[in-house]
PDB file of C-alpha atoms in Angstrom:
ATOM      1  CA  MET A  18      95.817 109.637  47.669  1.00 64.00           C
ATOM      2  CA  LYS A  19      96.319 106.560  50.452  1.00 61.00           C
ATOM      3  CA  THR A  20      93.116 104.920  51.237  1.00 61.00           C
ATOM      4  CA  THR A  21      91.745 102.333  52.953  1.00 59.00           C
ATOM      5  CA  GLY A  22      90.280 100.858  49.411  1.00 69.00           C
ATOM      6  CA  GLY A  23      94.207 101.737  47.494  1.00 82.00           C
ATOM      7  CA  MET A  24      95.159 104.335  46.257  1.00 91.00           C
ATOM      8  CA  LEU A  25      93.300 107.459  44.456  1.00 94.00           C
ATOM      9  CA  LEU A  26      95.198 109.516  42.028  1.00 94.00           C
ATOM     10  CA  VAL A  27      94.833 112.753  40.906  1.00 95.00           C
ATOM     11  CA  ASP A  28      96.511 114.856  38.251  1.00 95.00           C
ATOM     12  CA  ASP A  29      98.734 118.214  38.815  1.00 92.00           C
ATOM     13  CA  GLU A  30      95.871 119.948  39.030  1.00 94.00           C
ATOM     14  CA  GLY A  31      93.859 117.889  41.835  1.00 96.00           C
ATOM     15  CA  VAL A  32      91.569 116.107  39.498  1.00 97.00           C
ATOM     16  CA  LEU A  33      90.688 112.842  40.663  1.00 96.00           C
ATOM     17  CA  LEU A  34      91.001 109.958  38.330  1.00 95.00           C
ATOM     18  CA  PRO A  35      89.016 107.037  37.505  1.00 95.00           C
ATOM     19  CA  GLY A  36      89.630 103.843  39.740  1.00 91.00           C
ATOM     20  CA  ARG A  37      91.525 102.849  42.657  1.00 90.00           C
ATOM     21  CA  TYR A  38      94.985 101.249  42.702  1.00 90.00           C
ATOM     22  CA  ALA A  39      97.251  99.263  44.753  1.00 90.00           C
ATOM     23  CA  PRO A  40     100.193 100.877  46.834  1.00 84.00           C
ATOM     24  CA  ASP A  41     102.634 101.848  44.647  1.00 85.00           C
ATOM     25  CA  THR A  42     106.116 103.236  45.547  1.00 82.00           C
ATOM     26  CA  SER A  43     106.860 105.209  42.876  1.00 84.00           C
ATOM     27  CA  LEU A  44     104.429 107.436  43.461  1.00 86.00           C
ATOM     28  CA  LEU A  45     104.449 109.754  46.301  1.00 89.00           C
ATOM     29  CA  ALA A  46     101.153 109.215  48.540  1.00 92.00           C
ATOM     30  CA  ILE A  47      99.752 112.225  50.038  1.00 95.00           C
ATOM     31  CA  GLU A  48      97.680 111.353  53.264  1.00 94.00           C
ATOM     32  CA  GLY A  49      94.951 112.777  55.818  1.00 95.00           C
ATOM     33  CA  VAL A  50      93.137 114.611  53.692  1.00 95.00           C
ATOM     34  CA  GLY A  51      89.888 115.551  55.335  1.00 93.00           C
ATOM     35  CA  THR A  52      87.290 116.057  52.691  1.00 94.00           C
ATOM     36  CA  PRO A  53      85.760 113.058  50.536  1.00 94.00           C
ATOM     37  CA  PRO A  54      86.902 112.583  46.725  1.00 95.00           C
ATOM     38  CA  PRO A  55      84.556 114.010  44.874  1.00 96.00           C
ATOM     39  CA  ASP A  56      83.809 112.013  41.375  1.00 96.00           C
ATOM     40  CA  PRO A  57      86.011 110.975  38.781  1.00 96.00           C
ATOM     41  CA  GLY A  58      87.034 113.694  36.407  1.00 97.00           C
ATOM     42  CA  GLN A  59      86.041 116.256  39.391  1.00 97.00           C
ATOM     43  CA  ARG A  60      88.681 118.991  40.928  1.00 97.00           C
ATOM     44  CA  TRP A  61      89.094 117.784  44.583  1.00 97.00           C
ATOM     45  CA  ASP A  62      89.202 121.193  45.496  1.00 95.00           C
ATOM     46  CA  ALA A  63      91.015 120.252  49.351  1.00 96.00           C
ATOM     47  CA  PRO A  64      93.477 123.269  50.574  1.00 97.00           C
ATOM     48  CA  GLU A  65      95.442 120.791  52.198  1.00 97.00           C
ATOM     49  CA  LEU A  66      95.548 118.237  49.069  1.00 97.00           C
ATOM     50  CA  ARG A  67      96.597 121.733  47.125  1.00 97.00           C
ATOM     51  CA  ALA A  68      99.426 122.130  50.071  1.00 97.00           C
ATOM     52  CA  GLY A  69     100.509 118.278  49.457  1.00 97.00           C
ATOM     53  CA  LEU A  70     100.591 118.395  45.733  1.00 97.00           C
ATOM     54  CA  ASP A  71     102.588 121.901  46.205  1.00 96.00           C
ATOM     55  CA  LEU A  72     105.496 119.631  47.858  1.00 96.00           C
ATOM     56  CA  VAL A  73     105.087 116.992  45.317  1.00 94.00           C
ATOM     57  CA  GLN A  74     105.755 119.258  42.856  1.00 94.00           C
ATOM     58  CA  ILE A  75     108.715 120.934  44.235  1.00 94.00           C
ATOM     59  CA  PHE A  76     110.315 117.846  45.131  1.00 95.00           C
ATOM     60  CA  GLU A  77     109.521 116.193  41.890  1.00 91.00           C
ATOM     61  CA  ASN A  78     112.951 117.450  40.224  1.00 92.00           C
ATOM     62  CA  GLU A  79     115.262 117.344  43.588  1.00 96.00           C
ATOM     63  CA  ARG A  80     117.956 114.751  43.032  1.00 96.00           C
ATOM     64  CA  PHE A  81     116.620 113.225  46.801  1.00 97.00           C
ATOM     65  CA  ALA A  82     113.287 112.977  45.674  1.00 95.00           C
ATOM     66  CA  SER A  83     113.176 109.040  45.317  1.00 94.00           C
ATOM     67  CA  GLN A  84     114.167 109.176  49.376  1.00 96.00           C
ATOM     68  CA  ILE A  85     110.468 110.853  49.870  1.00 96.00           C
ATOM     69  CA  THR A  86     107.417 108.649  49.920  1.00 95.00           C
ATOM     70  CA  GLY A  87     104.973 110.328  51.365  1.00 95.00           C
ATOM     71  CA  VAL A  88     103.366 113.854  52.433  1.00 97.00           C
ATOM     72  CA  SER A  89     101.289 113.890  55.743  1.00 97.00           C
ATOM     73  CA  VAL A  90      98.281 116.943  55.750  1.00 97.00           C
ATOM     74  CA  SER A  91      96.724 115.288  58.521  1.00 96.00           C
ATOM     75  CA  ASN A  92      96.955 118.348  60.968  1.00 97.00           C
ATOM     76  CA  TYR A  93      96.965 120.962  58.263  1.00 97.00           C
ATOM     77  CA  ARG A  94      96.366 124.395  59.356  1.00 95.00           C
ATOM     78  CA  GLY A  95      96.633 122.480  63.147  1.00 93.00           C
ATOM     79  CA  ARG A  96      93.249 121.019  62.715  1.00 94.00           C
ATOM     80  CA  GLN A  97      94.166 118.159  65.072  1.00 95.00           C
ATOM     81  CA  ASP A  98      96.982 119.982  67.283  1.00 94.00           C
ATOM     82  CA  ARG A  99      97.560 123.272  66.754  1.00 91.00           C
ATOM     83  CA  ARG A 100     100.940 123.080  68.532  1.00 91.00           C
ATOM     84  CA  ALA A 101     102.076 120.605  65.776  1.00 92.00           C
ATOM     85  CA  ALA A 102     103.855 120.907  62.238  1.00 94.00           C
ATOM     86  CA  HIS A 103     101.052 120.973  59.913  1.00 97.00           C
ATOM     87  CA  ILE A 104     102.820 118.937  57.129  1.00 98.00           C
ATOM     88  CA  GLU A 105     105.451 115.838  57.948  1.00 97.00           C
ATOM     89  CA  LEU A 106     107.237 114.181  55.277  1.00 98.00           C
ATOM     90  CA  ALA A 107     107.620 110.197  55.162  1.00 96.00           C
ATOM     91  CA  THR A 108     110.819 109.017  53.562  1.00 96.00           C
ATOM     92  CA  ASP A 109     111.638 105.370  52.446  1.00 95.00           C
ATOM     93  CA  ARG A 110     113.479 104.455  55.835  1.00 94.00           C
ATOM     94  CA  GLU A 111     110.942 102.818  57.852  1.00 91.00           C
ATOM     95  CA  GLY A 112     109.707 105.112  60.567  1.00 88.00           C
ATOM     96  CA  SER A 113     111.659 107.950  59.467  1.00 93.00           C
ATOM     97  CA  ARG A 114     110.065 111.104  58.943  1.00 96.00           C
ATOM     98  CA  ILE A 115     110.721 114.638  58.061  1.00 97.00           C
ATOM     99  CA  ILE A 116     109.080 117.526  60.432  1.00 97.00           C
ATOM    100  CA  TRP A 117     108.211 120.427  57.298  1.00 98.00           C
ATOM    101  CA  GLY A 118     106.038 122.880  59.420  1.00 96.00           C
ATOM    102  CA  SER A 119     103.277 125.184  57.545  1.00 96.00           C
ATOM    103  CA  ALA A 120     102.166 124.646  53.647  1.00 95.00           C
ATOM    104  CA  PRO A 121     103.949 126.409  51.207  1.00 94.00           C
ATOM    105  CA  GLY A 122     103.234 130.516  51.221  1.00 93.00           C
ATOM    106  CA  GLU A 123     101.288 129.822  54.705  1.00 94.00           C
ATOM    107  CA  GLU A 124     104.898 130.126  56.941  1.00 93.00           C
ATOM    108  CA  ILE A 125     104.831 132.365  59.906  1.00 89.00           C
ATOM    109  CA  GLU A 126     107.913 132.754  62.092  1.00 92.00           C
ATOM    110  CA  GLU A 127     109.458 129.750  60.678  1.00 95.00           C
ATOM    111  CA  ASN A 128     111.825 128.867  57.584  1.00 96.00           C
ATOM    112  CA  SER A 129     110.684 129.722  53.920  1.00 96.00           C
ATOM    113  CA  LEU A 130     109.754 127.114  51.595  1.00 96.00           C
ATOM    114  CA  GLU A 131     113.411 127.736  50.137  1.00 96.00           C
ATOM    115  CA  GLN A 132     115.555 127.770  53.177  1.00 97.00           C
ATOM    116  CA  LYS A 133     113.561 124.353  53.858  1.00 97.00           C
ATOM    117  CA  VAL A 134     114.263 122.948  50.491  1.00 97.00           C
ATOM    118  CA  LYS A 135     118.023 124.100  50.962  1.00 97.00           C
ATOM    119  CA  LEU A 136     118.295 122.135  53.916  1.00 97.00           C
ATOM    120  CA  LEU A 137     117.230 118.964  52.558  1.00 98.00           C
ATOM    121  CA  ARG A 138     119.508 119.322  49.533  1.00 98.00           C
ATOM    122  CA  ASN A 139     122.212 119.848  52.031  1.00 97.00           C
ATOM    123  CA  ASN A 140     121.368 116.796  54.181  1.00 97.00           C
ATOM    124  CA  PHE A 141     121.331 114.687  50.659  1.00 98.00           C
ATOM    125  CA  GLN A 142     124.875 116.254  49.865  1.00 97.00           C
ATOM    126  CA  ARG A 143     126.130 116.172  52.814  1.00 97.00           C
ATOM    127  CA  PHE A 144     124.629 112.251  53.888  1.00 96.00           C
ATOM    128  CA  GLY A 145     123.355 110.912  50.839  1.00 97.00           C
ATOM    129  CA  ARG A 146     119.705 110.921  53.016  1.00 97.00           C
ATOM    130  CA  VAL A 147     117.144 113.758  52.751  1.00 96.00           C
ATOM    131  CA  ASP A 148     117.036 112.786  56.302  1.00 96.00           C
ATOM    132  CA  ALA A 149     120.247 113.295  57.503  1.00 94.00           C
ATOM    133  CA  ASN A 150     120.257 109.321  58.479  1.00 93.00           C
ATOM    134  CA  ARG A 151     117.738 110.339  61.678  1.00 93.00           C
ATOM    135  CA  GLY A 152     114.259 109.361  62.516  1.00 93.00           C
ATOM    136  CA  VAL A 153     113.154 112.595  62.812  1.00 96.00           C
ATOM    137  CA  ILE A 154     114.695 115.954  61.693  1.00 97.00           C
ATOM    138  CA  ASP A 155     112.908 119.208  61.903  1.00 97.00           C
ATOM    139  CA  VAL A 156     113.263 121.555  58.882  1.00 97.00           C
ATOM    140  CA  SER A 157     110.875 124.880  59.859  1.00 96.00           C
ATOM    141  CA  VAL A 158     112.908 126.131  62.820  1.00 94.00           C
ATOM    142  CA  PHE A 159     116.307 126.940  61.682  1.00 93.00           C
ATOM    143  CA  PRO A 160     117.624 128.346  58.419  1.00 91.00           C
ATOM    144  CA  ASP A 161     121.116 126.957  58.750  1.00 92.00           C
ATOM    145  CA  ARG A 162     120.909 123.354  60.415  1.00 91.00           C
ATOM    146  CA  VAL A 163     118.145 121.042  61.482  1.00 93.00           C
ATOM    147  CA  LEU A 164     116.923 119.826  64.938  1.00 92.00           C
ATOM    148  CA  ALA A 165     117.371 116.171  64.551  1.00 90.00           C
ATOM    149  CA  GLN A 166     116.450 113.447  66.344  1.00 78.00           C
ATOM    150  CA  PRO A 167     118.439 110.087  66.541  1.00 62.00           C
ATOM    151  CA  SER A 168     117.240 106.894  64.600  1.00 56.00           C
ATOM    152  CA  GLN A 169     115.444 104.667  66.665  1.00 53.00           C
ATOM    153  CA  SER A 170     116.890 101.718  63.812  1.00 49.00           C
ATOM    154  CA  SER A 171     120.617 100.812  63.825  1.00 43.00           C
TER     155      SER A 171
END
C-alpha cells in the first residue's frame, strides 16, 4: 500500500505489518484505499484493499506478473466516477495502464475474472507485453480482444 510517507505492507489477509518502507519495485503497490490504516497487527478491513489483494494473489503466479506494478482501487465501486472503471492496473512502462473494470466477483455486464486474465495471458504470449505495447488497454469489454489506445511514447 503506497502512502505519502512510504509503503505500508500487509499480508495476504490484509493484516498491517509494522513500519513504513521505502518504495520497492519488486512489490505490487495497491493505491487508493479510502480508509486509514489500522494499528500494526490488525486487519485492514477495507473492501477495496481486499479486491486489490485478490488481484495481487491471482497475478503472482502468472508469467506476466513482473510487468504489473500497481493496482489502483481509487474508484472502487465507482466512488469517484460511477461511469469509470472501478479498478485499473499500472504496468512497468511509464504511463501505461490496463483498465480492469470491477473487482473480482463484482462483474456485471463485463468480462469475468477468467476472461480478463486470459486476455492478459494472450497479450503476453503474442506481444511479450501484458499491455500489448499500448498506452491504455481495456480488458473489461470484449471476451476475445482488448480495446486499445496507442502508446504516448515511441
